Coordinates of C-alpha atoms and ligand atoms in Angstrom, one line a residue:
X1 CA -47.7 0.5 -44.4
X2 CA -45.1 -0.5 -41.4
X3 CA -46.5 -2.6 -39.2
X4 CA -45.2 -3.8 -36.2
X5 CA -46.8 -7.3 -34.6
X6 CA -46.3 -8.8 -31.3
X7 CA -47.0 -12.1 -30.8
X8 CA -46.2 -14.6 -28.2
X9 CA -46.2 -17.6 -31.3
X10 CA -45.2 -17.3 -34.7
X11 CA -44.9 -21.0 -36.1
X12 CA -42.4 -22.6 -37.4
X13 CA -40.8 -21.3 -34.9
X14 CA -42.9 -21.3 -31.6
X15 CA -46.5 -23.0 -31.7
X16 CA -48.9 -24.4 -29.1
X17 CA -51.7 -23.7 -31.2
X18 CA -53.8 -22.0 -34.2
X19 CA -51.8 -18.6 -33.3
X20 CA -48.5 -20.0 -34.3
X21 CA -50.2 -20.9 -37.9
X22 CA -51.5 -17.6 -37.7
X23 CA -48.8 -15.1 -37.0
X24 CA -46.4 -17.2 -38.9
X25 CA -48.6 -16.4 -42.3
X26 CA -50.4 -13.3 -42.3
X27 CA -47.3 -11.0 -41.8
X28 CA -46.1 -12.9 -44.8
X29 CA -49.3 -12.3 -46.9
X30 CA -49.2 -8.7 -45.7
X31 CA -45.5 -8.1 -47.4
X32 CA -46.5 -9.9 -50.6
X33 CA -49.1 -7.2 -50.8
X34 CA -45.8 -4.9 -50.2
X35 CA -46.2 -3.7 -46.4
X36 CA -43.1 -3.7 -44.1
X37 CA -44.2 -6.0 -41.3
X38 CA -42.1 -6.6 -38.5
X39 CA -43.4 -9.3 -36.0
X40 CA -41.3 -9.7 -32.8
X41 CA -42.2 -12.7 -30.7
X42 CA -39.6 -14.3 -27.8
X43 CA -36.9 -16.7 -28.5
X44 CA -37.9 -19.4 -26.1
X45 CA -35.0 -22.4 -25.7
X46 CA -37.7 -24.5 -27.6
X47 CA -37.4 -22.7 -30.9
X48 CA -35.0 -24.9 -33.4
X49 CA -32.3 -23.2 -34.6
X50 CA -31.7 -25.3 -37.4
X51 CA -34.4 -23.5 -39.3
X52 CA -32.3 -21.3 -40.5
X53 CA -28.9 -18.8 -39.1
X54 CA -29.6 -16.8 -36.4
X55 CA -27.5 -13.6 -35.9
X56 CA -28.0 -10.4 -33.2
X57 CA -29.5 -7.0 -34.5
X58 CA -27.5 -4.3 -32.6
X59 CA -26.4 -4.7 -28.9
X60 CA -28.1 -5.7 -26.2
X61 CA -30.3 -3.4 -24.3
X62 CA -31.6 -3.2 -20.9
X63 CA -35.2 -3.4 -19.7
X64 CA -36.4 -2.3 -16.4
X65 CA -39.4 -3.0 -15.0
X66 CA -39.7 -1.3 -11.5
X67 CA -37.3 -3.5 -10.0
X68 CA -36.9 -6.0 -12.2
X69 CA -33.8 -5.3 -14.7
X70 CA -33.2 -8.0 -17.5
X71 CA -30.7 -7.2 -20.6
X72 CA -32.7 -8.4 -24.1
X73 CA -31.2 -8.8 -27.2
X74 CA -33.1 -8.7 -30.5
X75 CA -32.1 -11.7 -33.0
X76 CA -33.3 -12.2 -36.8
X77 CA -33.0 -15.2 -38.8
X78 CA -32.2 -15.5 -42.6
X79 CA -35.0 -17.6 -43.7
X80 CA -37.3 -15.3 -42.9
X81 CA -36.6 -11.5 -42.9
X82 CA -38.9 -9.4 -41.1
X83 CA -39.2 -12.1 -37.9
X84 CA -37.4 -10.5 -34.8
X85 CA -36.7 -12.8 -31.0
X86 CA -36.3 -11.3 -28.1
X87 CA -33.4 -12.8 -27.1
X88 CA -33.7 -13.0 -22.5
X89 CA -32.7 -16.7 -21.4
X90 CA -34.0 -15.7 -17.9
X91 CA -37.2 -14.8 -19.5
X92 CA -37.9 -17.9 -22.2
X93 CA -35.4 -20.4 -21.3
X94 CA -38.5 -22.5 -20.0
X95 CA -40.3 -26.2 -19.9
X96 CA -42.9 -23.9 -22.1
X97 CA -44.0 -21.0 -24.1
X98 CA -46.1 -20.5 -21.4
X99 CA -46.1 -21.2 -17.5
X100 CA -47.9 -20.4 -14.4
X101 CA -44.8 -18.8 -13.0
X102 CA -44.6 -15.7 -10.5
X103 CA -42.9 -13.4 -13.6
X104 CA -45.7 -14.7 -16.1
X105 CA -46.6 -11.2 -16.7
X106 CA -43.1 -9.8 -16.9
X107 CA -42.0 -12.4 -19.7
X108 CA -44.6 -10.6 -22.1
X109 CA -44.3 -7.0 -20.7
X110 CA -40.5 -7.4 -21.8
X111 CA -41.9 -8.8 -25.1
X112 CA -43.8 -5.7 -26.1
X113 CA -41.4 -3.4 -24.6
X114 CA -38.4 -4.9 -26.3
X115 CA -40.8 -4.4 -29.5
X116 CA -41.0 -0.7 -29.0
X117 CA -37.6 -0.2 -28.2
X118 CA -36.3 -2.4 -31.1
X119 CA -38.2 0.1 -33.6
X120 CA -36.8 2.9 -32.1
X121 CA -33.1 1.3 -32.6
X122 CA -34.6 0.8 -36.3
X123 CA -35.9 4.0 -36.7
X124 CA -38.9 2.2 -37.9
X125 CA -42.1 4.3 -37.7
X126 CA -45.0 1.5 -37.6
X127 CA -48.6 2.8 -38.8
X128 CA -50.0 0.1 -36.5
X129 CA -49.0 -1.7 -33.2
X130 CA -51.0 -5.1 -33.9
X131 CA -50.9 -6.7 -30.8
X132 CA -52.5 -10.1 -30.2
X133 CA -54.2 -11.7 -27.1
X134 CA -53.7 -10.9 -23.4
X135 CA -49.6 -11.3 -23.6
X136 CA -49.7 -8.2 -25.5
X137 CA -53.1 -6.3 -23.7
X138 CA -51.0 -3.8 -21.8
X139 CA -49.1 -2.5 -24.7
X140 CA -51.7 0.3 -26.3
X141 CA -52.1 1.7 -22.9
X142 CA -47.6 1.3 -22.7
X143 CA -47.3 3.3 -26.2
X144 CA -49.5 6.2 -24.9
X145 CA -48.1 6.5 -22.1
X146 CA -44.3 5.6 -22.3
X147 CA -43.8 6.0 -25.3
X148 CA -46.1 9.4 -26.5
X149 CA -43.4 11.2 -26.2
X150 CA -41.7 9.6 -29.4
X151 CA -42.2 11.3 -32.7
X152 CA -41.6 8.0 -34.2
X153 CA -44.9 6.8 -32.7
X154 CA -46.7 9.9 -33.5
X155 CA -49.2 8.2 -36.4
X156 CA -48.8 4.3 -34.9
X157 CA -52.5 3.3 -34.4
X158 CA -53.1 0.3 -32.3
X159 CA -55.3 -2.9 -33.4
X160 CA -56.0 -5.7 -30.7
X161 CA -56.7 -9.0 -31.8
X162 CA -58.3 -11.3 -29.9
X163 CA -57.5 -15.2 -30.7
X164 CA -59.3 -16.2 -27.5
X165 CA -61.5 -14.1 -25.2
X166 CA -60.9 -16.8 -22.4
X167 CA -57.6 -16.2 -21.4
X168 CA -57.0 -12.9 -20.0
X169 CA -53.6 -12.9 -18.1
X170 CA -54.8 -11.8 -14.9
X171 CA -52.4 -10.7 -12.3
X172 CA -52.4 -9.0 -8.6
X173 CA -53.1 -5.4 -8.5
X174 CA -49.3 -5.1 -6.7
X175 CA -48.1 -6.0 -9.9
X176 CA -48.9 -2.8 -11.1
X177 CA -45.4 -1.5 -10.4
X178 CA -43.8 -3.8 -13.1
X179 CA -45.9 -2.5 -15.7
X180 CA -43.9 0.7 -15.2
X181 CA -47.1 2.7 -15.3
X182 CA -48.1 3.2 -12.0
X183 CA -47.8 6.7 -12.1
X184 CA -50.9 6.3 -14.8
X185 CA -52.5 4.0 -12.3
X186 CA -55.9 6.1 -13.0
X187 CA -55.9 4.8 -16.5
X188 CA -56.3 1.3 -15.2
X189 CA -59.5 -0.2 -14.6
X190 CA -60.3 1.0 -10.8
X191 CA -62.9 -1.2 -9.5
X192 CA -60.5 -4.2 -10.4
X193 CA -57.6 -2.7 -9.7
X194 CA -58.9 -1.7 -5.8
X195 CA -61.3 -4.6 -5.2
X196 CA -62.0 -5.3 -1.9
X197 CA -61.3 -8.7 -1.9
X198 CA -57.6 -8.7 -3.7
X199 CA -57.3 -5.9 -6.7
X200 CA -56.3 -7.3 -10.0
X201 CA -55.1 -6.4 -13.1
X202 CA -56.9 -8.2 -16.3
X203 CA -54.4 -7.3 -19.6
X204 CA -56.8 -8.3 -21.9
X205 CA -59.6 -6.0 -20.5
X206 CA -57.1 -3.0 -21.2
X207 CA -56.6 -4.0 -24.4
X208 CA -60.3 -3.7 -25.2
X209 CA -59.7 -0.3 -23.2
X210 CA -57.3 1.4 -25.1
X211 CA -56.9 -0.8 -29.0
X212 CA -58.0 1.6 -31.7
X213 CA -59.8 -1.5 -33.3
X214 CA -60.3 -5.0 -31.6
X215 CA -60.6 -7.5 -33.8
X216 CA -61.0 -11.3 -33.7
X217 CA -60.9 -14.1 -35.8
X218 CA -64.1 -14.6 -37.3
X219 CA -67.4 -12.8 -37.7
X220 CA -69.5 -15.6 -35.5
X221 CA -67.2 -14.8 -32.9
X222 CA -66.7 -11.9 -33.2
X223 CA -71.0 -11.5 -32.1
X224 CA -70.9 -13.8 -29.9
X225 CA -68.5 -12.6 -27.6
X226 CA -70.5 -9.8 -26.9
X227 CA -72.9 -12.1 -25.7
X228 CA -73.1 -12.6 -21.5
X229 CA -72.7 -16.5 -22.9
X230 CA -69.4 -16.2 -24.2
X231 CA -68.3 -13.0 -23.4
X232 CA -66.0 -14.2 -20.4
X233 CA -67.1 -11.1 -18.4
X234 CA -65.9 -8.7 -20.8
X235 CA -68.7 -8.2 -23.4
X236 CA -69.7 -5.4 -21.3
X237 CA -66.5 -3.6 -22.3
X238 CA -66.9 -5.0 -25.9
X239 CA -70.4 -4.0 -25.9
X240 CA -69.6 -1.1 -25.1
X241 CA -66.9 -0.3 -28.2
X242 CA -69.3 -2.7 -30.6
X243 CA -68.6 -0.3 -33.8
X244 CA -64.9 -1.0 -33.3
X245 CA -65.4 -4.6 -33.0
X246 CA -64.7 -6.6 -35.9
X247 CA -64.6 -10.1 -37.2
X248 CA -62.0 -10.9 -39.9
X249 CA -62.1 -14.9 -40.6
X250 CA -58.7 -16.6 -40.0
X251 CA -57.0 -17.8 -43.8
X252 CA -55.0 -21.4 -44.7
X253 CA -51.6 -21.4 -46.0
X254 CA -52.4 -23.8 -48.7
X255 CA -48.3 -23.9 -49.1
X256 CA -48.3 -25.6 -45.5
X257 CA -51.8 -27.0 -45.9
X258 CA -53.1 -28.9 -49.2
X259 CA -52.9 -32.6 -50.1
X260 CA -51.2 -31.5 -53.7
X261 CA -48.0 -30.2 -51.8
X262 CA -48.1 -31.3 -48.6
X263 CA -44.4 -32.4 -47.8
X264 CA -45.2 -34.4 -44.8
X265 CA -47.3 -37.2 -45.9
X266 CA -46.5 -40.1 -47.7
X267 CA -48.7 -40.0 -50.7
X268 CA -50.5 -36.6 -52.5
X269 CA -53.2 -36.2 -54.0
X270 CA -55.9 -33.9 -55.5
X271 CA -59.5 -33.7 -56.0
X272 CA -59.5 -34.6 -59.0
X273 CA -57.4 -38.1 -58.3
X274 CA -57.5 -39.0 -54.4
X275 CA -56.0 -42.2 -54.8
X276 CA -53.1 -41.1 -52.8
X277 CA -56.0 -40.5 -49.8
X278 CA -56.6 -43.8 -49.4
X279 CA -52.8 -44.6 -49.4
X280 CA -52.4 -41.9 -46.5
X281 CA -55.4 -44.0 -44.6
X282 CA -53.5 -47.1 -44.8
X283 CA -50.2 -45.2 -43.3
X284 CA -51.9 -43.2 -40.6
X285 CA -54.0 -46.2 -39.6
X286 CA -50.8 -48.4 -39.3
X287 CA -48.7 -45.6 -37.8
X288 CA -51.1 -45.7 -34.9
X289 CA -50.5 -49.7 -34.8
X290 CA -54.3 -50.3 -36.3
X291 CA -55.1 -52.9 -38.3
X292 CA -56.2 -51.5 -42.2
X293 CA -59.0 -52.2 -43.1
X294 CA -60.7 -50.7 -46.5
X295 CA -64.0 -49.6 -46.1
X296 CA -63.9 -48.9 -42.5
X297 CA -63.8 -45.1 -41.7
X298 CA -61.9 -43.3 -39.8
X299 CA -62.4 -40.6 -37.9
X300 CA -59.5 -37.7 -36.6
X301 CA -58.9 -35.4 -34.0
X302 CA -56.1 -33.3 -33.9
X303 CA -56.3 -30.8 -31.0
X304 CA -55.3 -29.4 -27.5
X305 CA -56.4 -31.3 -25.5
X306 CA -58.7 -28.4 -23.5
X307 CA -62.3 -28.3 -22.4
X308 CA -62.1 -25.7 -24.8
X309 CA -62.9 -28.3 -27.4
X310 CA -65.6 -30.4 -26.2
X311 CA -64.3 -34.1 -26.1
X312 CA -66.2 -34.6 -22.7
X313 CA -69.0 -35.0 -25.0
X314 CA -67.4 -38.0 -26.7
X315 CA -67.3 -40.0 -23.1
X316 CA -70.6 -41.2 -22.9
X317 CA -71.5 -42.2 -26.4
X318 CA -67.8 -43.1 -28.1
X319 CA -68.2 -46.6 -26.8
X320 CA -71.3 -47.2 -28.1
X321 CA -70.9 -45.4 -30.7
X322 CA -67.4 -48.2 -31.8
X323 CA -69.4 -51.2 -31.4
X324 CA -72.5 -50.1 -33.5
X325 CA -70.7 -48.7 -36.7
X326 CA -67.0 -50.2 -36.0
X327 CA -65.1 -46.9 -37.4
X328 CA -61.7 -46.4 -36.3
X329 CA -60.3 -43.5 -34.3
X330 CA -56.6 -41.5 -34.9
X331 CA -56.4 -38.9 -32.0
X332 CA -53.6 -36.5 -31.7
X333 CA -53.3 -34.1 -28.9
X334 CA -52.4 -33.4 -25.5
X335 CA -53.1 -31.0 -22.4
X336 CA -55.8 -31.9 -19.6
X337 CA -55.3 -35.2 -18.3
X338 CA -58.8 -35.9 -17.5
X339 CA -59.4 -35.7 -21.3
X340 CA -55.8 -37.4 -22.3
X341 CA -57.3 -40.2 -19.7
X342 CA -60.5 -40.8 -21.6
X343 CA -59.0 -41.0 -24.8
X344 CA -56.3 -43.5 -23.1
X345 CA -59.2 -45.3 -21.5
X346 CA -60.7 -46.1 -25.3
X347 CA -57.5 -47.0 -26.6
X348 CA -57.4 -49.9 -24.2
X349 CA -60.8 -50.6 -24.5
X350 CA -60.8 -50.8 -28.2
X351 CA -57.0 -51.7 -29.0
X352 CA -58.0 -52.2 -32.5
X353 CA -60.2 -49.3 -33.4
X354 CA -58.5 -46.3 -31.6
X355 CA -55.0 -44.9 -32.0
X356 CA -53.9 -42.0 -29.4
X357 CA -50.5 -40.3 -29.6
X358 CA -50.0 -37.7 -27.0
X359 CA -48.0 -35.3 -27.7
X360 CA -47.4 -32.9 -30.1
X361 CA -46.5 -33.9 -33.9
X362 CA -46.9 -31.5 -36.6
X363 CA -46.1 -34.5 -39.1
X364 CA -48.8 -36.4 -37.4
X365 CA -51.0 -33.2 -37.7
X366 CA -51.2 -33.8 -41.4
X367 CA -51.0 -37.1 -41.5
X368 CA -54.5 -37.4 -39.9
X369 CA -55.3 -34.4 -42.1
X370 CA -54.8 -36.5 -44.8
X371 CA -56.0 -40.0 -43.9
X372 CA -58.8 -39.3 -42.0
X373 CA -62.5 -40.1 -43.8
X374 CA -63.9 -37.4 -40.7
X375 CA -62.8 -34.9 -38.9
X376 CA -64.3 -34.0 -35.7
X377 CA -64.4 -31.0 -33.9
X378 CA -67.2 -30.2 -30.9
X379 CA -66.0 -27.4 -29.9
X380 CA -68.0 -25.7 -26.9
X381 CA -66.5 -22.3 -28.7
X382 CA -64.0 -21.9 -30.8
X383 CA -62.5 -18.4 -32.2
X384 CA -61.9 -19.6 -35.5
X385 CA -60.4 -23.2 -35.6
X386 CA -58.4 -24.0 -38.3
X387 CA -58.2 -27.6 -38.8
X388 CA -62.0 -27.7 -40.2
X389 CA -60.8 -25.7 -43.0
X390 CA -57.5 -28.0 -43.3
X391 CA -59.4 -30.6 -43.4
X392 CA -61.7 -29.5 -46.2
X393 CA -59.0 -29.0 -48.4
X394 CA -58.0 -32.8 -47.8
X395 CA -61.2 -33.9 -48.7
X396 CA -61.2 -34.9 -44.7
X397 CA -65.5 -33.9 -43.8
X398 CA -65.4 -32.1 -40.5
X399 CA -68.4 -32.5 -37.6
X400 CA -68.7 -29.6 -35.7
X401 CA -70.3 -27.9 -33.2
X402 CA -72.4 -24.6 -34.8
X403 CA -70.2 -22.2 -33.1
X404 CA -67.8 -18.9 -33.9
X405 CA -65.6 -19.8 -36.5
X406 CA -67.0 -23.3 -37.1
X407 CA -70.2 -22.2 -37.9
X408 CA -68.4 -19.5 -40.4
X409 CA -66.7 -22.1 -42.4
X410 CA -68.7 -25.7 -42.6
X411 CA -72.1 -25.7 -44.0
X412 CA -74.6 -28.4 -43.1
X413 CA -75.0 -31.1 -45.7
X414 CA -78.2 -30.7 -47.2
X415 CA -79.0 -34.4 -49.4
X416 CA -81.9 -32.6 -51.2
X417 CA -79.2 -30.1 -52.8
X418 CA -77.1 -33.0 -53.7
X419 CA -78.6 -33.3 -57.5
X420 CA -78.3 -29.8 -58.0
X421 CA -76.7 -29.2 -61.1
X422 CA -76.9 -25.6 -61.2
X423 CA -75.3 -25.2 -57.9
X424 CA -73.2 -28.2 -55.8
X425 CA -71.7 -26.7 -53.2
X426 CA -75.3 -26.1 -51.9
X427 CA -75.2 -29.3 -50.3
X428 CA -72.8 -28.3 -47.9
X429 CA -69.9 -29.6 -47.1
X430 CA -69.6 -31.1 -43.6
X431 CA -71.8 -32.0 -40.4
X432 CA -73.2 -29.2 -38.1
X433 CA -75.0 -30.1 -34.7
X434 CA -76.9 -27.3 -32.3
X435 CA -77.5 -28.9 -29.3
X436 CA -73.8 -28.5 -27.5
X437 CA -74.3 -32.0 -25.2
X438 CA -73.5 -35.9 -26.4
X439 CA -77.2 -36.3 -27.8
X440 CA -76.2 -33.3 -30.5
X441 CA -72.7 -34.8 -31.4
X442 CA -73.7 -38.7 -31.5
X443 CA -76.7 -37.2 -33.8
X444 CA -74.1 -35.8 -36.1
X445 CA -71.4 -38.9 -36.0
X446 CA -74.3 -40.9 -37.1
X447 CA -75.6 -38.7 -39.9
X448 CA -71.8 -38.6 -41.1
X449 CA -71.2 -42.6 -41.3
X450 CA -74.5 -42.7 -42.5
X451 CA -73.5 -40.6 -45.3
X452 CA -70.5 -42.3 -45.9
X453 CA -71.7 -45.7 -46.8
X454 CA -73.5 -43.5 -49.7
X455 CA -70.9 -43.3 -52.2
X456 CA -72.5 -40.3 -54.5
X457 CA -73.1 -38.3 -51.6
X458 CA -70.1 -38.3 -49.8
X459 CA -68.0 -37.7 -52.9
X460 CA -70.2 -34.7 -52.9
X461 CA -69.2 -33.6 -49.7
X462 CA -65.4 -34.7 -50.2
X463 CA -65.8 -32.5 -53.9
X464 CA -67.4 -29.2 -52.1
X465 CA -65.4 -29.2 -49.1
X466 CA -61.8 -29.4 -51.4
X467 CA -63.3 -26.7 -53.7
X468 CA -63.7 -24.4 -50.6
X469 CA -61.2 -21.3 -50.9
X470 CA -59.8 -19.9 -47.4
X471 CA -57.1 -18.7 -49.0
X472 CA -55.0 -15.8 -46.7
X473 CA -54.6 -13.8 -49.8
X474 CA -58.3 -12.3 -49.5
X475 CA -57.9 -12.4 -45.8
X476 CA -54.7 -10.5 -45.6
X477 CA -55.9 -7.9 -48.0
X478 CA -59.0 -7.5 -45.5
X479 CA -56.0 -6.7 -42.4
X480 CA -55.2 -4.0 -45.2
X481 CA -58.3 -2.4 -45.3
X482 CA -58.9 -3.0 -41.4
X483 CA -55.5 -1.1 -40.5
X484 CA -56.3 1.8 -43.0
X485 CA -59.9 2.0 -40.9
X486 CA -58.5 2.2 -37.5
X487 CA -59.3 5.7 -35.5
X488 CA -56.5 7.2 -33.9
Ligands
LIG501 P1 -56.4 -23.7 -31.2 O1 -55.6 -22.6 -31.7 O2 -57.6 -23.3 -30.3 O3 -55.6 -24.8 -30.6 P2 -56.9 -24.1 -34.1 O4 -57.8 -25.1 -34.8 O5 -57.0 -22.7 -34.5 O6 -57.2 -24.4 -32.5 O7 -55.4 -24.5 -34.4 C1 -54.8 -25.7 -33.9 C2 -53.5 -25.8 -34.6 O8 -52.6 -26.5 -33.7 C3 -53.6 -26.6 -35.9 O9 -52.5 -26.3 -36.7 C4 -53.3 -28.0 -35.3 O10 -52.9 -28.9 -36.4 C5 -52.3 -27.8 -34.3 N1 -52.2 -28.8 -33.2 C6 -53.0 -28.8 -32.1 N2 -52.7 -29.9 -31.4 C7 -51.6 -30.5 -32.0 C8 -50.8 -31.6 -31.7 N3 -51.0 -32.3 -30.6 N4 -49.8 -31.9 -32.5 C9 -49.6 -31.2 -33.6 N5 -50.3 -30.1 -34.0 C10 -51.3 -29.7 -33.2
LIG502 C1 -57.1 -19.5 -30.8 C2 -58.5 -20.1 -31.0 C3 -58.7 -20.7 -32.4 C4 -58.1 -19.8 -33.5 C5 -56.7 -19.5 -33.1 C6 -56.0 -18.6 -34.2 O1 -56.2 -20.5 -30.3 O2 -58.8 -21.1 -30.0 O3 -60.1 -20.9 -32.6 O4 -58.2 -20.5 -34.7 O5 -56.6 -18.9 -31.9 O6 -56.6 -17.4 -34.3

């Protein structure tokens, strides 16, 4: 099949978050399986250009939208065929991939247009437009409407993929000019788009409009969105459309993320010899200017810092929480400065137990992959999440929050299953709480370093988490299936 994939991240070249990992595998799982997949994403002045020679694909073109006129140019880069930029300084030449800047909404229209333009240049006839979050919501509606009258397009089904239901990209209603479909203005949502108090135009909603299939990235999530509780005021519309709503579970590039090849930290290992691990605690713990101490655990957090993720929870029981059990803390991340504040606040607090870099660090990322005893994540929802299955694979047991892709990939450890010969794995492999408040989470950091000082149970749990297999092989070949189901 040809596919064509807009993304606004594609790592390594442009990542704030679990998109980047995502969009910079699947397309490559997709052409081992011997589909043409062309992802286009914008070349933003962050992306490194040592990672590999970067060279223009035909001559610049212009894009107008209404009367905004900006002259793209699409760029490729020889290690890794099949990844297109749009190149538009005055578009991506920012702080950011993303800002809260008047032209927001233009910076991705010009994305997805320069996409569909591009294919026509390439004479490429994609079988599916796979478009992903609200930077790319306008574009099924774009490729009816704009671009129907294209015989290249004439079989391209559309799939929408939702990575986070919670960001919508909502702009004024006299945007609606720079979408360049104005004169379609019925095929917009009306009672937003003339509400009394200021119309609006949500791109996410039409993407759940007008996407063939919309998919997200796991099956939890992909139920509970369509729940008033997490729906972020569109599960109507997904209710609406629930046979074309589908969960497909994010994969792991075990390349980029498994102890045995991990180029990043210091010392390998395996599960069958994780000596290495404790050598990788020693480094990440003395990184963060700890003192090492064997025996004590540590717990990670790698993460954006957004309430998103639930560390609020942590306030009122962390504290405590140090002085009772004297663990130590690596925490990675940064974003809302309430949150980077409370994690600051410990630091100083507890100068020897908790390390905070803020900031992003993909070496660090893995470093606390590796070296961590715990990983936590309380998310309040989470999509997917991928570093709970990193951190399986590293042997690293994750405490989480029973929620969308969390509750799809740890499984509560279960002691009684422990001596199960028949079947190990049924004692789960990481911590689970219900209860979303501090009560639920402190009940579930204290079950974990009560497990820990257990030796045969937690090398249980370290054993059935690195056995787990999230491999993007399986999950790539379910895309396959998915794109061959879409209606058109
Ligand atoms: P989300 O996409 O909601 O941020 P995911 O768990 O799906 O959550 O993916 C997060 C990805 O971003 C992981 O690869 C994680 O290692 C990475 N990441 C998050 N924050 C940082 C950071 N401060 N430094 C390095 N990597 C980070
Ligand atoms: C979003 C979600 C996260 C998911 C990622 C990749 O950022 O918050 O849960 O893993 O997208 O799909």
């Amino acid at each position: 099949m040809n596919v064509l994939v807009v993304t606004s991240e594609a790592a390594p070249f442009a990542k704030t978050g679990g998109l980047g990992d995502v969009l910079g595998a699947l397309p490559r799982y997709l052409r081992k399986l011997g589909h043409d997949v062309r992802v286009f994403l914008p070349f933003y002045s962050s992306i490194d250009t040592k990672k590999g020679t970067f060279s223009p694909v035909g001559d610049p073109f212009p894009i107008v939208l209404g009367p905004h006129r900006y002259v793209v140019r699409i760029v490729t880069v020889d290690t890794h065929p099949g990844t297109f930029f749009v190149h538009c300084p005055e578009l991506y030449a920012r702080g950011s991939l993303y800002t809260n800047d008047l032209d927001e909404h233009r910076r991705f229209l010009v994305l997805g247009w320069a996409a569909l333009i591009a294919a026509q240049h390439m004479r490429f006839a994609p079988d599916v437009l796979h478009c992903n979050d609200w930077q790319c919501g306008l574009l099924p509606l774009t490729l009816k409407v704009a671009f129907g009258w294209d015989r290249l397009f004439a079989n391209t089904k559309t799939l929408l993929s939702i990575h986070n239901l919670n960001y919508q990209g909502v702009f004024p209603a006299s945007t609606i000019g720079d979408t360049n479909l104005a004169s379609s203005a019925h095929l917009f949502h009306q009672d937003q788009l003339h509400h009394p108090h200021g119309g609006r135009i949500n791109y996410m909603l039409h993407g759940l409009l007008y996407a063939g299939i919309v998919s997200t990235v796991s099956p939890t999530y992909a139920r509970e969105i369509q729940s008033e509780e997490h729906g972020a005021g569109l599960d109507p519309f997904l209710r609406a459309r629930r046979s074309t709503v589908v969960g497909i579970l994010n994969g792991v590039d075990y390349d980029e993320w498994s102890p045995e090849k991990d180029t990043l930290i210091p010392h390998r290992y395996s599960a069958a010899d994780l000596s290495g691990k404790a050598l990788d605690k020693e480094a990440l713990v003395t990184a963060l200017g700890l003192p090492y101490v064997p025996g004590v655990p540590v717990l990670g957090i790698v993460s954006r810092m957004a309430s998103q993720k639930g560390f609020d929870l942590l306030g009122p029981i962390l504290g405590n929480l140090l002085v009772k059990w004297g663990f130590q803390l690596a925490v990675l991340g940064s974003g809302e400065s309430r949150l980077e504040q409370m994690f600051e606040g410990f630091r100083r607090r507890f100068p020897k137990q908790v390390g905070f870099y803020r900031g992003f660090s993909n070496p660090l990322a893995h470093l606390i992959e590796a070296g961590s005893d715990i990983f936590l994540m309380p998310s309040r929802y989470e999509p997917c999440g991928l570093n709970q299955m990193y951190s399986l694979r590293y042997g690293t047991v994750p405490i989480v929050h029973r929620t969308g892709g969390l509750a799809d990939t740890v499984r509560p450890w279960n002691p009684y299953a422990a001596n199960d010969a028949m079947d190990p794995r049924r004692a789960g492999n990481g911590f689970v709480f219900d209860h979303h408040d501090s009560r639920g989470l402190e009940w579930a950091i204290e079950m974990a370093l009560g497990t820990f000082k257990h030796r045969p149970s937690w090398d249980r749990l370290v054993q059935n988490g690195m056995a787990e297999d999230f491999s993007w092989e399986r999950q790539a070949a379910l895309y396959v299936d998915l794109y061959q189901r879409i209606p058109g």
